[in-house]
Coordinates of N, CA, C and O in Angstrom, one line a residue:
M1 N -3.5 15.1 6.4 CA -2.8 14.5 5.2 C -2.6 15.5 4.1 O -1.6 15.5 3.5
F2 N -3.5 16.3 3.9 CA -3.5 17.2 2.8 C -2.9 18.6 3.1 O -3.2 19.6 2.4
D3 N -2.1 18.7 4.1 CA -1.5 20.0 4.5 C -0.3 20.4 3.7 O 0.1 21.6 3.8
T4 N 0.4 19.5 3.0 CA 1.5 19.9 2.3 C 1.3 19.5 0.8 O 0.5 18.6 0.5
L5 N 2.1 20.1 -0.1 CA 2.0 19.8 -1.5 C 2.4 18.3 -1.8 O 1.8 17.7 -2.6
A6 N 3.5 17.9 -1.1 CA 3.9 16.5 -1.3 C 2.8 15.5 -0.9 O 2.7 14.5 -1.7
S7 N 2.1 15.7 0.1 CA 1.0 14.8 0.5 C -0.1 14.9 -0.5 O -0.7 13.8 -0.8
Q8 N -0.4 16.0 -1.1 CA -1.4 16.1 -2.1 C -1.0 15.4 -3.3 O -1.9 14.7 -4.0
I9 N 0.2 15.5 -3.7 CA 0.7 14.8 -4.9 C 0.7 13.3 -4.7 O 0.3 12.5 -5.6
G10 N 1.1 12.9 -3.5 CA 1.1 11.5 -3.2 C -0.3 10.9 -3.2 O -0.5 9.8 -3.7
F11 N -1.3 11.6 -2.7 CA -2.7 11.2 -2.7 C -3.2 11.1 -4.2 O -3.9 10.2 -4.5
A12 N -2.8 12.1 -5.0 CA -3.3 12.1 -6.4 C -2.7 10.9 -7.1 O -3.4 10.3 -7.9
I13 N -1.5 10.6 -6.8 CA -0.9 9.4 -7.5 C -1.6 8.1 -7.0 O -1.8 7.2 -7.8
A14 N -1.9 8.0 -5.7 CA -2.6 6.9 -5.2 C -4.0 6.7 -5.9 O -4.4 5.6 -6.2
V15 N -4.7 7.9 -6.1 CA -6.0 7.8 -6.7 C -5.8 7.4 -8.2 O -6.6 6.6 -8.7
L16 N -4.8 7.9 -8.9 CA -4.6 7.5 -10.3 C -4.3 6.0 -10.4 O -4.8 5.4 -11.3
V17 N -3.4 5.5 -9.6 CA -3.1 4.1 -9.6 C -4.3 3.2 -9.3 O -4.5 2.2 -9.9
T18 N -5.1 3.7 -8.3 CA -6.3 2.9 -8.0 C -7.3 2.9 -9.1 O -7.9 1.9 -9.4
A19 N -7.5 4.1 -9.7 CA -8.4 4.2 -10.9 C -7.9 3.3 -12.0 O -8.7 2.6 -12.7
F20 N -6.6 3.3 -12.3 CA -6.0 2.4 -13.3 C -6.3 1.0 -13.0 O -6.6 0.2 -13.9
A21 N -6.1 0.6 -11.7 CA -6.3 -0.8 -11.3 C -7.8 -1.2 -11.5 O -8.1 -2.3 -11.9
F22 N -8.7 -0.3 -11.1 CA -10.1 -0.6 -11.2 C -10.6 -0.7 -12.7 O -11.5 -1.4 -13.0
L23 N -10.0 0.1 -13.5 CA -10.4 0.2 -15.0 C -9.7 -0.9 -15.8 O -10.4 -1.5 -16.7
K24 N -8.5 -1.2 -15.6 CA -7.7 -2.1 -16.4 C -7.3 -3.4 -15.8 O -6.8 -4.3 -16.5
G25 N -7.4 -3.5 -14.5 CA -6.9 -4.7 -13.8 C -7.9 -5.8 -13.7 O -9.1 -5.6 -13.9
D26 N -7.4 -6.9 -13.3 CA -8.2 -8.1 -13.0 C -8.6 -8.0 -11.5 O -8.3 -7.1 -10.8
E27 N -9.2 -9.1 -11.0 CA -9.7 -9.1 -9.7 C -8.6 -8.9 -8.6 O -8.8 -8.1 -7.7
P28 N -7.5 -9.6 -8.7 CA -6.4 -9.3 -7.7 C -6.0 -7.9 -7.6 O -5.8 -7.3 -6.5
E29 N -5.9 -7.2 -8.7 CA -5.4 -5.8 -8.8 C -6.5 -4.9 -8.2 O -6.2 -4.0 -7.4
R30 N -7.7 -5.2 -8.4 CA -8.8 -4.4 -7.9 C -8.9 -4.6 -6.4 O -9.1 -3.6 -5.6
V31 N -8.8 -5.8 -5.9 CA -8.8 -6.1 -4.5 C -7.6 -5.4 -3.8 O -7.8 -4.7 -2.7
G32 N -6.4 -5.5 -4.3 CA -5.3 -4.8 -3.8 C -5.4 -3.3 -3.7 O -5.1 -2.7 -2.7
A33 N -5.9 -2.7 -4.8 CA -6.0 -1.3 -4.9 C -7.1 -0.8 -4.0 O -6.9 0.2 -3.3
G34 N -8.2 -1.5 -3.9 CA -9.3 -1.1 -3.0 C -8.9 -1.2 -1.6 O -9.2 -0.3 -0.8
A35 N -8.1 -2.3 -1.2 CA -7.6 -2.4 0.2 C -6.6 -1.3 0.5 O -6.6 -0.8 1.6
Y36 N -5.8 -0.9 -0.5 CA -4.8 0.1 -0.3 C -5.6 1.4 0.0 O -5.2 2.2 1.0
M37 N -6.6 1.8 -0.8 CA -7.3 3.0 -0.6 C -8.1 3.0 0.7 O -8.2 4.0 1.4
L38 N -8.7 1.9 1.1 CA -9.4 1.8 2.4 C -8.4 2.0 3.5 O -8.8 2.7 4.5
G39 N -7.2 1.4 3.4 CA -6.2 1.6 4.5 C -5.8 3.0 4.5 O -5.5 3.6 5.6
L40 N -5.7 3.7 3.4 CA -5.2 5.1 3.3 C -6.2 6.0 4.1 O -5.9 6.8 4.9
F41 N -7.5 5.8 3.8 CA -8.5 6.6 4.4 C -8.7 6.2 5.9 O -8.9 7.1 6.7
A42 N -8.6 5.0 6.2 CA -8.7 4.5 7.6 C -7.6 5.1 8.4 O -7.8 5.5 9.6
S43 N -6.4 5.1 7.9 CA -5.2 5.6 8.6 C -5.4 7.1 8.9 O -4.9 7.6 9.9
Q44 N -6.1 7.8 8.0 CA -6.3 9.2 8.3 C -7.3 9.4 9.4 O -7.2 10.4 10.2
L45 N -8.2 8.5 9.6 CA -9.1 8.6 10.7 C -8.5 8.3 12.0 O -8.9 8.9 13.0
V46 N -7.6 7.3 12.1 CA -7.1 6.9 13.4 C -5.8 7.5 13.8 O -5.3 7.3 14.9
Q47 N -5.1 8.2 12.9 CA -3.8 8.7 13.1 C -3.8 9.8 14.2 O -4.6 10.7 14.1
D48 N -2.9 9.7 15.1 CA -2.7 10.7 16.2 C -1.5 11.6 15.8 O -0.4 11.2 16.0
K49 N -1.7 12.7 15.2 CA -0.6 13.5 14.7 C 0.2 14.2 15.8 O 1.3 14.6 15.6
G50 N -0.3 14.2 17.0 CA 0.4 14.7 18.2 C 1.3 13.8 18.8 O 2.2 14.2 19.6
A51 N 1.2 12.5 18.6 CA 2.0 11.5 19.2 C 3.3 11.3 18.5 O 3.4 10.9 17.3
L52 N 4.4 11.8 19.1 CA 5.7 11.7 18.5 C 6.4 10.4 18.9 O 7.3 10.0 18.2
Y53 N 6.1 9.8 20.0 CA 6.7 8.6 20.4 C 5.7 7.5 20.7 O 4.5 7.8 21.0
G54 N 6.1 6.3 20.8 CA 5.2 5.2 21.1 C 4.6 4.6 19.9 O 4.7 5.1 18.7
T55 N 3.9 3.6 20.1 CA 3.2 2.8 19.0 C 1.8 3.4 18.8 O 1.1 3.6 19.7
Q56 N 1.5 3.7 17.5 CA 0.2 4.1 17.2 C -0.6 2.8 16.8 O -0.4 2.3 15.7
W57 N -1.4 2.3 17.7 CA -2.0 1.0 17.6 C -2.9 0.9 16.4 O -3.0 -0.1 15.7
G58 N -3.7 1.9 16.2 CA -4.6 1.9 15.1 C -3.9 1.8 13.7 O -4.3 1.0 12.9
L59 N -2.8 2.6 13.5 CA -2.1 2.5 12.3 C -1.4 1.1 12.1 O -1.4 0.6 11.0
M60 N -0.9 0.6 13.2 CA -0.3 -0.7 13.2 C -1.3 -1.8 12.8 O -1.0 -2.7 12.0
A61 N -2.5 -1.7 13.3 CA -3.6 -2.7 13.0 C -4.0 -2.6 11.5 O -4.2 -3.6 10.8
I62 N -4.1 -1.4 11.0 CA -4.5 -1.2 9.6 C -3.4 -1.7 8.7 O -3.7 -2.4 7.7
D63 N -2.2 -1.4 9.0 CA -1.1 -1.9 8.2 C -1.0 -3.5 8.3 O -0.7 -4.1 7.3
A64 N -1.3 -4.0 9.4 CA -1.3 -5.5 9.6 C -2.4 -6.1 8.8 O -2.2 -7.2 8.2
V65 N -3.6 -5.5 8.8 CA -4.7 -6.0 8.0 C -4.4 -6.0 6.5 O -4.6 -6.9 5.7
F66 N -3.8 -4.9 6.0 CA -3.4 -4.8 4.6 C -2.3 -5.8 4.3 O -2.3 -6.3 3.2
L67 N -1.4 -6.1 5.2 CA -0.4 -7.1 5.0 C -1.1 -8.4 4.8 O -0.7 -9.3 3.9
A68 N -2.1 -8.7 5.6 CA -2.9 -10.0 5.5 C -3.6 -10.1 4.2 O -3.6 -11.1 3.6
V69 N -4.1 -9.0 3.7 CA -4.8 -8.9 2.4 C -3.7 -9.3 1.3 O -4.0 -10.1 0.4
C70 N -2.6 -8.7 1.4 CA -1.5 -8.9 0.4 C -1.0 -10.4 0.4 O -0.8 -11.0 -0.6
V71 N -0.9 -10.9 1.6 CA -0.5 -12.3 1.8 C -1.6 -13.2 1.1 O -1.3 -14.2 0.4
G72 N -2.9 -12.9 1.4 CA -4.0 -13.7 0.7 C -3.9 -13.6 -0.8 O -4.1 -14.6 -1.5
L73 N -3.6 -12.4 -1.3 CA -3.5 -12.2 -2.8 C -2.3 -13.0 -3.3 O -2.4 -13.6 -4.4
A74 N -1.2 -13.0 -2.6 CA 0.0 -13.7 -3.1 C -0.3 -15.2 -3.0 O 0.2 -15.9 -3.9
W75 N -1.0 -15.7 -2.1 CA -1.3 -17.1 -1.9 C -2.3 -17.6 -3.0 O -2.1 -18.6 -3.6
K76 N -3.3 -16.8 -3.3 CA -4.4 -17.3 -4.1 C -4.2 -16.9 -5.6 O -4.8 -17.6 -6.5
S77 N -3.5 -15.9 -5.9 CA -3.3 -15.5 -7.3 C -2.0 -16.0 -7.9 O -1.1 -16.3 -7.1
R78 N -1.9 -16.1 -9.2 CA -0.7 -16.5 -9.8 C 0.2 -15.4 -10.2 O 1.1 -15.5 -11.0
R79 N 0.0 -14.2 -9.7 CA 0.7 -13.0 -10.1 C 1.9 -12.8 -9.2 O 2.0 -13.3 -8.1
A80 N 2.9 -12.0 -9.7 CA 4.1 -11.8 -8.9 C 4.0 -10.5 -8.1 O 4.7 -10.4 -7.0
W81 N 3.2 -9.5 -8.5 CA 3.1 -8.3 -7.8 C 2.7 -8.4 -6.3 O 3.2 -7.6 -5.5
P82 N 1.8 -9.3 -5.9 CA 1.4 -9.3 -4.5 C 2.6 -9.8 -3.6 O 2.6 -9.4 -2.5
V83 N 3.5 -10.5 -4.2 CA 4.7 -10.9 -3.4 C 5.5 -9.7 -3.1 O 6.0 -9.5 -1.9
W84 N 5.7 -8.8 -4.1 CA 6.4 -7.6 -3.8 C 5.7 -6.7 -2.9 O 6.3 -6.0 -2.0
A85 N 4.4 -6.6 -3.0 CA 3.6 -5.8 -2.1 C 3.7 -6.3 -0.7 O 3.8 -5.5 0.3
C86 N 3.7 -7.6 -0.5 CA 3.9 -8.3 0.8 C 5.2 -7.9 1.4 O 5.3 -7.6 2.6
A87 N 6.3 -7.9 0.6 CA 7.6 -7.6 1.1 C 7.6 -6.2 1.6 O 8.2 -5.9 2.7
L88 N 7.1 -5.3 0.8 CA 7.2 -3.8 1.2 C 6.2 -3.5 2.3 O 6.6 -2.8 3.2
Q89 N 5.1 -4.2 2.4 CA 4.2 -3.9 3.5 C 4.7 -4.5 4.8 O 4.5 -4.0 5.8
S90 N 5.5 -5.6 4.7 CA 6.1 -6.2 5.9 C 7.1 -5.2 6.4 O 7.3 -5.2 7.7
L91 N 7.8 -4.5 5.6 CA 8.7 -3.4 6.1 C 8.0 -2.4 6.9 O 8.4 -2.0 8.0
I92 N 6.8 -2.0 6.5 CA 6.0 -1.1 7.2 C 5.5 -1.6 8.6 O 5.7 -1.0 9.6
V93 N 5.1 -2.9 8.6 CA 4.6 -3.5 9.8 C 5.8 -3.7 10.8 O 5.7 -3.5 12.0
M94 N 7.0 -4.0 10.2 CA 8.2 -4.2 11.1 C 8.6 -2.8 11.7 O 9.1 -2.8 12.8
S95 N 8.4 -1.8 10.9 CA 8.7 -0.4 11.5 C 7.8 -0.1 12.7 O 8.3 0.4 13.7
H96 N 6.6 -0.5 12.6 CA 5.7 -0.3 13.8 C 6.1 -1.2 14.9 O 6.1 -0.8 16.1
L97 N 6.6 -2.4 14.6 CA 7.0 -3.3 15.7 C 8.3 -2.8 16.4 O 8.5 -3.1 17.5
L98 N 9.1 -2.1 15.6 CA 10.3 -1.5 16.2 C 9.9 -0.5 17.3 O 10.6 -0.4 18.4
T99 N 8.9 0.3 17.1 CA 8.4 1.2 18.1 C 7.8 0.4 19.2 O 7.8 0.9 20.4
L100 N 7.2 -0.7 18.9 CA 6.5 -1.5 20.0 C 7.5 -2.1 21.0 O 7.3 -2.1 22.2
V101 N 8.7 -2.5 20.5 CA 9.7 -3.1 21.4 C 10.6 -2.0 21.9 O 11.6 -2.3 22.5
D102 N 10.3 -0.7 21.7 CA 10.9 0.4 22.2 C 12.4 0.6 21.8 O 13.3 0.9 22.5
L103 N 12.6 0.3 20.5 CA 14.0 0.6 20.0 C 14.1 2.0 19.6 O 15.2 2.5 19.3
R104 N 13.0 2.7 19.4 CA 13.0 4.2 19.1 C 13.8 4.6 17.9 O 14.9 5.3 18.1
P105 N 13.4 4.2 16.8 CA 14.1 4.7 15.6 C 13.8 6.2 15.4 O 12.8 6.7 16.0
S106 N 14.7 6.9 14.8 CA 14.4 8.3 14.6 C 13.1 8.5 13.8 O 12.8 7.7 12.9
L107 N 12.4 9.6 14.0 CA 11.2 9.8 13.3 C 11.4 9.9 11.8 O 10.5 9.5 11.0
T108 N 12.5 10.5 11.4 CA 12.7 10.7 10.0 C 12.9 9.3 9.3 O 12.4 9.1 8.2
A109 N 13.7 8.4 10.0 CA 13.9 7.1 9.4 C 12.6 6.3 9.4 O 12.3 5.6 8.4
F110 N 11.8 6.5 10.5 CA 10.5 5.8 10.6 C 9.6 6.2 9.4 O 9.0 5.3 8.7
F111 N 9.4 7.5 9.2 CA 8.5 8.0 8.2 C 9.1 7.7 6.8 O 8.4 7.5 5.8
A112 N 10.4 7.7 6.7 CA 11.0 7.5 5.4 C 10.7 6.0 4.9 O 10.4 5.8 3.8
V113 N 10.9 5.1 5.9 CA 10.6 3.7 5.5 C 9.1 3.5 5.2 O 8.8 2.9 4.2
I114 N 8.3 4.1 5.9 CA 6.8 4.0 5.7 C 6.4 4.6 4.3 O 5.7 4.0 3.5
N115 N 6.9 5.8 4.1 CA 6.6 6.5 2.8 C 7.2 5.8 1.6 O 6.5 5.6 0.6
I116 N 8.4 5.4 1.7 CA 9.0 4.7 0.5 C 8.4 3.4 0.2 O 8.2 3.0 -0.9
A117 N 8.1 2.6 1.3 CA 7.5 1.3 1.1 C 6.1 1.5 0.6 O 5.7 0.7 -0.2
S118 N 5.4 2.5 1.1 CA 4.0 2.7 0.5 C 4.1 3.0 -1.0 O 3.2 2.6 -1.7
A119 N 5.0 3.8 -1.3 CA 5.2 4.2 -2.8 C 5.5 2.9 -3.5 O 5.0 2.7 -4.7
G120 N 6.3 2.0 -3.0 CA 6.7 0.8 -3.6 C 5.5 -0.1 -3.8 O 5.3 -0.8 -4.8
V121 N 4.6 -0.1 -2.8 CA 3.3 -0.9 -2.9 C 2.5 -0.4 -4.0 O 1.9 -1.2 -4.9
L122 N 2.4 0.9 -4.2 CA 1.6 1.5 -5.3 C 2.3 1.2 -6.6 O 1.6 0.9 -7.6
V123 N 3.6 1.2 -6.7 CA 4.3 0.8 -7.9 C 4.0 -0.6 -8.3 O 3.8 -1.0 -9.4
S124 N 4.0 -1.5 -7.3 CA 3.8 -2.9 -7.5 C 2.3 -3.1 -8.0 O 2.1 -3.9 -9.0
I125 N 1.4 -2.4 -7.5 CA 0.0 -2.5 -8.0 C -0.1 -2.0 -9.4 O -0.8 -2.6 -10.2
A126 N 0.6 -0.9 -9.7 CA 0.5 -0.3 -11.0 C 1.2 -1.3 -12.0 O 0.6 -1.5 -13.1
V127 N 2.3 -1.8 -11.7 CA 3.0 -2.8 -12.6 C 2.1 -4.0 -12.8 O 2.0 -4.5 -13.9
G128 N 1.6 -4.5 -11.7 CA 0.7 -5.7 -11.9 C -0.5 -5.4 -12.7 O -0.9 -6.3 -13.5
T129 N -1.1 -4.3 -12.6 CA -2.2 -3.9 -13.4 C -1.9 -3.8 -14.8 O -2.6 -4.3 -15.7
F130 N -0.7 -3.2 -15.1 CA -0.3 -3.0 -16.5 C 0.0 -4.4 -17.1 O -0.5 -4.6 -18.3
W131 N 0.6 -5.3 -16.4 CA 0.9 -6.6 -17.0 C -0.4 -7.4 -17.2 O -0.6 -8.2 -18.2
A132 N -1.4 -7.3 -16.3 CA -2.7 -8.0 -16.4 C -3.4 -7.5 -17.6 O -4.0 -8.2 -18.4
W133 N -3.4 -6.2 -17.8 CA -4.0 -5.5 -19.0 C -3.3 -6.0 -20.3 O -4.0 -6.3 -21.2
Q134 N -2.0 -6.0 -20.3 CA -1.3 -6.5 -21.5 C -1.6 -7.9 -21.8 O -1.6 -8.3 -23.0
E135 N -1.7 -8.8 -20.8 CA -2.0 -10.2 -21.0 C -3.4 -10.4 -21.6 O -3.6 -11.2 -22.5
R136 N -4.3 -9.6 -21.2 CA -5.7 -9.6 -21.7 C -5.7 -9.1 -23.2 O -6.3 -9.7 -24.0
R137 N -4.9 -8.1 -23.4 CA -4.8 -7.6 -24.8 C -4.2 -8.6 -25.7 O -4.6 -8.8 -26.9
A138 N -3.1 -9.2 -25.3 CA -2.4 -10.2 -26.1 C -3.3 -11.5 -26.4 O -3.2 -12.1 -27.4
A139 N -4.2 -11.8 -25.4 CA -5.1 -12.9 -25.6 C -6.3 -12.5 -26.4 O -7.1 -13.4 -26.8
G140 N -6.4 -11.3 -26.8 CA -7.5 -10.8 -27.6 C -8.9 -10.6 -26.8 O -9.9 -10.6 -27.4
L141 N -8.7 -10.6 -25.5 CA -9.9 -10.4 -24.7 C -10.4 -9.0 -24.5 O -11.4 -8.7 -24.0
E142 N -9.5 -8.0 -24.9 CA -9.9 -6.6 -24.8 C -9.7 -5.9 -26.1 O -8.9 -6.1 -26.9

């Protein structure tokens, strides 16, 4: 993961958003950010960088579990950001399903969808954390 400058910058942004969520967010933001980082590290452990074709079952399982976490957050919390995270994470899971049914999307399209949707999930967590923080400040709790 850390072999290019873009991946290092992306990881640094993920760490900053996660730290922001843990410091200023409420429980849903902390759960979402923690699940995102666990999925990020777990995907590095199970990723087969040599496999150019076919379904990577480990990555698909990790992304499906994170989608389930996002669905649970959207169902139980009154916030809007988990719905956006669910929508973007479902794009990632559907990209894995495309390889499962052997539609063979091009690798650039596959990775573009996964990377852009992952960035969108991070943005939704960051925006949700910001709004939770501002609501607490407006209520005088912080």
